[in-house]
Coordinates of C-alpha atoms and ligand atoms in Angstrom, one line a residue:
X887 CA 17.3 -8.7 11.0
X888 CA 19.2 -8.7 7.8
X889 CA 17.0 -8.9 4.6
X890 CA 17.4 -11.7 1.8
X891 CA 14.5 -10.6 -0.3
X892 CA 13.7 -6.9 0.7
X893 CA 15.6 -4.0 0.8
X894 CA 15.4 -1.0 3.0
X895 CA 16.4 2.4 3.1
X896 CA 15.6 5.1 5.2
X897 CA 16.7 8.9 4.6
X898 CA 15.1 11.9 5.2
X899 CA 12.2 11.2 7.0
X900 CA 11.5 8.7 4.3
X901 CA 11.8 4.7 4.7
X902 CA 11.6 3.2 1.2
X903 CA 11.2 -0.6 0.7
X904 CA 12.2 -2.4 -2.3
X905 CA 10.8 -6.1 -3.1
X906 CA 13.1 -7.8 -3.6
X907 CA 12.6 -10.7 -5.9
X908 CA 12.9 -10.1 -9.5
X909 CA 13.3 -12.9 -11.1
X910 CA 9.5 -14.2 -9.7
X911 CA 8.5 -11.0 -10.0
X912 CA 8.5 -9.8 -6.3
X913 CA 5.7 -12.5 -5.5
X914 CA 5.7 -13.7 -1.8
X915 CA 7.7 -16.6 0.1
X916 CA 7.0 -16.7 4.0
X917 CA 10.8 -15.1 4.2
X918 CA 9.7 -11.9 2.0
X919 CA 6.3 -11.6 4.8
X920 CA 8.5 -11.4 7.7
X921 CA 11.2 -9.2 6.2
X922 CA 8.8 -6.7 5.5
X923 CA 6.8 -6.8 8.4
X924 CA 10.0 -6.3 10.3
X925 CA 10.9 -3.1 7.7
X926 CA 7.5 -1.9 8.1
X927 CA 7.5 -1.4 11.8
X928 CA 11.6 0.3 11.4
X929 CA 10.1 2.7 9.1
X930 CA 6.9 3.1 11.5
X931 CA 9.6 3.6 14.0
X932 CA 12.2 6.0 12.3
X933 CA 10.1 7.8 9.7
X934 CA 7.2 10.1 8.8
X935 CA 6.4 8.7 5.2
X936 CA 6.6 5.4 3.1
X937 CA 7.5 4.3 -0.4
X938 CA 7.1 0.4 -1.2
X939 CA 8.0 -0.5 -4.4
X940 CA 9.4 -3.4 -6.8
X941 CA 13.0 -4.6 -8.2
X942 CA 13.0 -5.5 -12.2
X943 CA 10.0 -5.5 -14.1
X944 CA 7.4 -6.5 -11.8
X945 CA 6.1 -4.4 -8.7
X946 CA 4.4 -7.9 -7.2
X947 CA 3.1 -10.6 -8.7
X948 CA 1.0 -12.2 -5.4
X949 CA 1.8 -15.2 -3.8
X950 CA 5.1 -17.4 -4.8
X951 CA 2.6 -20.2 -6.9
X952 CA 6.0 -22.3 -6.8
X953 CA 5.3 -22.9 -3.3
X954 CA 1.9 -24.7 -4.7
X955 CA 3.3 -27.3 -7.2
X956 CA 3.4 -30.1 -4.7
X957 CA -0.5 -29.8 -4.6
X958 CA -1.7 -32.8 -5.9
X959 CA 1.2 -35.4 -5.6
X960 CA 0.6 -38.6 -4.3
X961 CA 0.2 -38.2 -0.4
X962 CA 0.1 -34.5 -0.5
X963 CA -2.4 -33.2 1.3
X964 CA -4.2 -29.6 -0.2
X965 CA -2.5 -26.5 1.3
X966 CA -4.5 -24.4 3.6
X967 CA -4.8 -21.1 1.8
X968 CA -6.9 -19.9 4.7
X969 CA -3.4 -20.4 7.0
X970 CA -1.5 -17.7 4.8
X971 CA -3.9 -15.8 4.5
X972 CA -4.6 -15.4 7.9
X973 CA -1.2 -15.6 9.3
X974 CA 0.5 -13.0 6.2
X975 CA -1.5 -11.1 3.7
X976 CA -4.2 -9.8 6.3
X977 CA -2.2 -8.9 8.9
X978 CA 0.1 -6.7 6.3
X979 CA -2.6 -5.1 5.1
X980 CA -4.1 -4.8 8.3
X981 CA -1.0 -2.9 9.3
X982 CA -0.6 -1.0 6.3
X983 CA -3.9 0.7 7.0
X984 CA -3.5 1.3 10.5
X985 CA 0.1 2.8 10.1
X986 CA 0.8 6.2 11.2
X987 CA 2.3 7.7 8.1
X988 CA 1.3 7.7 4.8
X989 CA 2.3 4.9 2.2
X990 CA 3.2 6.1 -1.1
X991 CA 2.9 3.1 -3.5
X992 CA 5.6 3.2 -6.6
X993 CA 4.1 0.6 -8.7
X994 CA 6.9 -0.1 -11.2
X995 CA 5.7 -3.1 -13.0
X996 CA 3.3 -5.7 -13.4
X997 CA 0.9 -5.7 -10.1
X998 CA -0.9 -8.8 -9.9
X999 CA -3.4 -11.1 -7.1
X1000 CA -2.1 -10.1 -4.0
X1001 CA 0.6 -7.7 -5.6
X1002 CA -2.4 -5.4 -6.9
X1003 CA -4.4 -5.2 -3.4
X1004 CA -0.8 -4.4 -2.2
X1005 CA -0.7 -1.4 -4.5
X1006 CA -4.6 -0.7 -3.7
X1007 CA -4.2 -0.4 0.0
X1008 CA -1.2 2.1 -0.3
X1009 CA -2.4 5.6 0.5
X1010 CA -1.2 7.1 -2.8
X1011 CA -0.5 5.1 -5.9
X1012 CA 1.9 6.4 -8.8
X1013 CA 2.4 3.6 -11.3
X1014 CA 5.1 3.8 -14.1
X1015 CA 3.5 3.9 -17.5
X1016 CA 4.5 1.1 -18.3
X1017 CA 3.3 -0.8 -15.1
X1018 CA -0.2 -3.0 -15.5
X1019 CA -2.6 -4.6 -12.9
X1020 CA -4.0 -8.1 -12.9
X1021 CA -6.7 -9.4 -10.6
X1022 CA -5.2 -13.2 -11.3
X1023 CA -6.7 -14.9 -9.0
X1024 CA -10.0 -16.7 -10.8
X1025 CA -7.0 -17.5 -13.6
X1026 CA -6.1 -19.9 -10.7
X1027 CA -9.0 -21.0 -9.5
X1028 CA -9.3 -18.3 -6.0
X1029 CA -10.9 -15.9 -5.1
X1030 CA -9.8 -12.1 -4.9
X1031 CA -8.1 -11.6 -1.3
X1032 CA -5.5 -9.3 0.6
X1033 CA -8.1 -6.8 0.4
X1034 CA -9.1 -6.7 -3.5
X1035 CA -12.7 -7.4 -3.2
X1036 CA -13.0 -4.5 -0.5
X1037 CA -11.1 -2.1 -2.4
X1038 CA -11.6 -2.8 -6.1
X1039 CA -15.8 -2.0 -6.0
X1040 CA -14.5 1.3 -3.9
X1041 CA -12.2 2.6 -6.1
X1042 CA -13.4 1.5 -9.8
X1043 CA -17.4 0.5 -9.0
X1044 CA -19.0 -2.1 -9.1
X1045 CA -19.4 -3.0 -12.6
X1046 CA -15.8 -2.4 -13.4
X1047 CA -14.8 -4.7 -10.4
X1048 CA -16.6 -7.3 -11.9
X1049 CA -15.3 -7.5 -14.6
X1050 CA -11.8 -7.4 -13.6
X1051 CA -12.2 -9.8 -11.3
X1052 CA -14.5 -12.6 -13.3
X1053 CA -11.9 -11.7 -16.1
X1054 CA -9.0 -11.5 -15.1
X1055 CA -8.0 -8.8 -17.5
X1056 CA -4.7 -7.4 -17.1
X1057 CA -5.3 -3.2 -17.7
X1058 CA -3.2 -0.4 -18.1
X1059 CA -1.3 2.0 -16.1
X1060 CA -3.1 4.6 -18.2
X1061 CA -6.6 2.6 -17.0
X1062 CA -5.8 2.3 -13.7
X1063 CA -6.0 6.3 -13.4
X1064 CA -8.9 7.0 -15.4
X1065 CA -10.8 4.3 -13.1
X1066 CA -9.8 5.9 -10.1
X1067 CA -7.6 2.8 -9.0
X1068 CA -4.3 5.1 -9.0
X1069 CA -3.4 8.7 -8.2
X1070 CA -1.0 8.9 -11.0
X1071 CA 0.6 7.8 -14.3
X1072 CA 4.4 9.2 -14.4
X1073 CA 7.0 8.2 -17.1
X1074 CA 9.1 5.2 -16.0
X1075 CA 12.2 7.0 -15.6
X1076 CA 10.8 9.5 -13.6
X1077 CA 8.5 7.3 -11.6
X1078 CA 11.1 6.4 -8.2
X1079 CA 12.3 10.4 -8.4
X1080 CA 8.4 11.7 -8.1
X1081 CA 7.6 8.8 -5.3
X1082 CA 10.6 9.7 -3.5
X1083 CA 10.0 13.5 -4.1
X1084 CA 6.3 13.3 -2.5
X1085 CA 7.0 11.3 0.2
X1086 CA 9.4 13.7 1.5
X1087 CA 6.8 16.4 1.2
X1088 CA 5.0 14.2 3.2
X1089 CA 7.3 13.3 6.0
X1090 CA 7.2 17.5 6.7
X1091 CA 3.6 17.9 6.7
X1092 CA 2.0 17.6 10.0
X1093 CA 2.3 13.5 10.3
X1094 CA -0.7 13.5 13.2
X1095 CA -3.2 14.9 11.1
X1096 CA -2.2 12.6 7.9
X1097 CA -2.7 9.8 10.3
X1098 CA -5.7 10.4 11.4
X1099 CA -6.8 11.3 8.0
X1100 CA -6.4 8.0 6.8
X1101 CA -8.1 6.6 10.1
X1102 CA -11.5 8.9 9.2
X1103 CA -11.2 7.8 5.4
X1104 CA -11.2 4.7 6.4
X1105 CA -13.5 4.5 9.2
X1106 CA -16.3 6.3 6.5
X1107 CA -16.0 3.0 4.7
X1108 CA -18.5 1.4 7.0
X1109 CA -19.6 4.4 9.1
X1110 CA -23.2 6.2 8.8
X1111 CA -23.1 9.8 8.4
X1112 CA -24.3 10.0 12.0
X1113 CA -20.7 8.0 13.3
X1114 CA -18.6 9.8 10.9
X1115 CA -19.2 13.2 12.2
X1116 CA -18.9 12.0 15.7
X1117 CA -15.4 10.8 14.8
X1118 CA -14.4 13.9 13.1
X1119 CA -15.2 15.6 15.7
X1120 CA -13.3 13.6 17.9
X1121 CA -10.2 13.5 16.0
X1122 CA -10.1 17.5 15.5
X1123 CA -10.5 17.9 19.1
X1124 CA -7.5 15.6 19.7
X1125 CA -5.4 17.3 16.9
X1126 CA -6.5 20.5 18.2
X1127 CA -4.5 20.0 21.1
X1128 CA -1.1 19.2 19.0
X1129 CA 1.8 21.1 17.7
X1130 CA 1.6 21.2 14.8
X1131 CA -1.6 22.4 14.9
X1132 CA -0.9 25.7 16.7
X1133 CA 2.5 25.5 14.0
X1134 CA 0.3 25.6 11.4
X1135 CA -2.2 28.8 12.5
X1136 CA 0.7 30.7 13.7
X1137 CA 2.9 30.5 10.2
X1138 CA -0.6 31.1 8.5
X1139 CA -1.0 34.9 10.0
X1140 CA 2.8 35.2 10.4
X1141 CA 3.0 34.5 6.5
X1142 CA 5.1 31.4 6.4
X1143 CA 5.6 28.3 5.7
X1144 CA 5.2 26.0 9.1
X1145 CA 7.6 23.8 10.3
X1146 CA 5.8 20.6 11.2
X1147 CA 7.5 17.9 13.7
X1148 CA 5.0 15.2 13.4
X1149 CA 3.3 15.5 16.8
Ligands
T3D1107 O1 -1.4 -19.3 -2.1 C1 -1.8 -18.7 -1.1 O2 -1.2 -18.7 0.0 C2 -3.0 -17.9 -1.2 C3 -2.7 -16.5 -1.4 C4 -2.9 -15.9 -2.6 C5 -2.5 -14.6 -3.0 C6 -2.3 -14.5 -4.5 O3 -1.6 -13.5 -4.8 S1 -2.9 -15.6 -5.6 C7 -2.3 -15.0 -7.1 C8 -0.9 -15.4 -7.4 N1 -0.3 -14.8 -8.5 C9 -0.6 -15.1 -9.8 O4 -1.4 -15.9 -10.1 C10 0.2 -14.3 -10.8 C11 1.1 -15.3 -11.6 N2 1.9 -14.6 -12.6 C12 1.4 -14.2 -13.7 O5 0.2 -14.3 -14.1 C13 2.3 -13.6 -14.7 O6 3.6 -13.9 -14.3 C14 2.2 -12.0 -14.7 C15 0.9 -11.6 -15.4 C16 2.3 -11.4 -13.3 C17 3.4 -11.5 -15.5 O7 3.5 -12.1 -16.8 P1 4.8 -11.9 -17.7 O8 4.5 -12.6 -19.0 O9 5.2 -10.5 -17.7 O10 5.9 -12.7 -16.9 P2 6.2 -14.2 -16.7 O11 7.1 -14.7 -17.8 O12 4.9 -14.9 -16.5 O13 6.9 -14.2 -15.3 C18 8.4 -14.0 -15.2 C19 8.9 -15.0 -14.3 O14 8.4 -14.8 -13.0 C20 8.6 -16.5 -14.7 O15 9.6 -17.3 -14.3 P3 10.6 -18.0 -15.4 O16 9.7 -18.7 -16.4 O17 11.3 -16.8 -16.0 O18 11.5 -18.9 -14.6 C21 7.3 -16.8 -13.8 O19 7.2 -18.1 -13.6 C22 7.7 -16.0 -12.5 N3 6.5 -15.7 -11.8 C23 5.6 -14.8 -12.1 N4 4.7 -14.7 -11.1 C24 5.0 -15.7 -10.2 C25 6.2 -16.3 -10.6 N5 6.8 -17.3 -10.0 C26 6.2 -17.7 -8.8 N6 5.0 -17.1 -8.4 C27 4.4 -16.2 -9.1 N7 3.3 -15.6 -8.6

């Protein structure tokens, strides 16, 4: 598949994909959904770490509204939100969850609606200082989706979830970290340098194990204690059994750093 309105690179271990619309500020067409759906399961394929980021000014500004200005003309019947939702945004961040490697967002601009639980489901968000999030939505008249009103009360509490969603009050980079929404704040210039830089510390750590942390974390989200410890112990039986595992003991006493291969 050739991409209009993503772009893709892969290097290192690393598969780094670049939304690719600036001029609407990344938001998403149908065309953009497929492209990266498509990238998404190369990098699965070829790579032990992710970095999704944004062209221009703007990271992702949620759904492509110029789709929407029809609504309302004389014969036009009201689109079915529910359709795109179902067939795009939950299935991407369905998969983005469930991948097997960990997804280092690079949020370079303005994240807003759908852009913003984008940057939210990513494992580790760095934003650019100058970047900003947006819960648009109830600016439009809908409701938080693609994950925001799961994520958003996890990450930032309750009452701060609220807010941002009732509000819609675009906050800062700067915010965003001391809410817990992001990892980090990193100057602008240096901000694709230090999400490139991490992800290829990632793709040589032991790619297994980061998987199935994010599996666990996830699985505690909805688990009782009781069913969490049950799966731990699953999952470190099963990772007990890889090499990286025995990788990582044996550098420990021979007083080196492993080599991990991912399996
Ligand atoms: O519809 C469904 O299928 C349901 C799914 C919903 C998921 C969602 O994401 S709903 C939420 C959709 N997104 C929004 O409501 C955000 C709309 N955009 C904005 O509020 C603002 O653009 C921003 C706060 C993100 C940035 O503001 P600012 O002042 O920095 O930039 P701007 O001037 O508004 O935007 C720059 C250009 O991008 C502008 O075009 P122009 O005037 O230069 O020709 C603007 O129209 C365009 N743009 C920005 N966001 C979108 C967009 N074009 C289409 N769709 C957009 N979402």
């Amino acid at each position: 598949m050739t991409y209009q309105t993503i772009l893709l690179d892969i290097a290192d271990g690393v598969g780094r994909i670049t939304l690719n619309r600036p001029d609407r500020l990344n938001s998403f067409t149908a065309e953009m959904h497929a492209e990266l759906r498509d990238a998404i399961e190369k990098v699965a394929k070829d790579s032990r770490a992710l970095v999704l980021t944004g062209a221009g000014r703007g990271f992702c500004a949620g759904q492509d509204l110029s789709q929407r200005r029809q609504m309302g003309k004389e014969g036009e019947p009201p689109p079915d939100l529910g359709h795109t939702i179902e067939t795009f945004y939950n299935p991407l961040v369905k998969r983005m969850r469930s991948l097997e490697l960990p997804i280092i967002g690079a949020v370079n601009g303005v994240a807003a609606g759908a852009g913003m639980s984008l940057a939210m489901a990513c494992d580790i968000t760095l934003a650019a200082r100058s970047a900003t999030f947006l819960q648009a939505f109830s600016k439009i008249g809908l409701v938080p989706d693609s994950g925001s009103t799961f994520f958003l009360p996890r990450l930032v509490g309750e009452a701060r979830a609220r807010a941002l969603a009732l509000l819609a009050e675009k906050i800062t980079a700067e915010q965003a970290m001391a809410w817990g929404l992001i990892w980090k704040v990193v100057e602008d210039d240096k901000l694709m340098h230090e999400a490139i830089a991490l992800a290829q510390h990632l793709a040589t750590q032991p790619t297994k194990a980061l998987a199935r942390i994010k599996q666990a974390l996830d699985a505690s989200l909805t688990n009782t204690l009781g069913i969490q410890l049950d799966l731990e112990r699953d999952l470190q039986r099963e990772l007990g059994r890889t090499q990286d595992y025995r990788e990582g003991v044996t550098a420990f006493f021979e007083k080196r750093p492993p080599k991990f291969v991912g399996r």
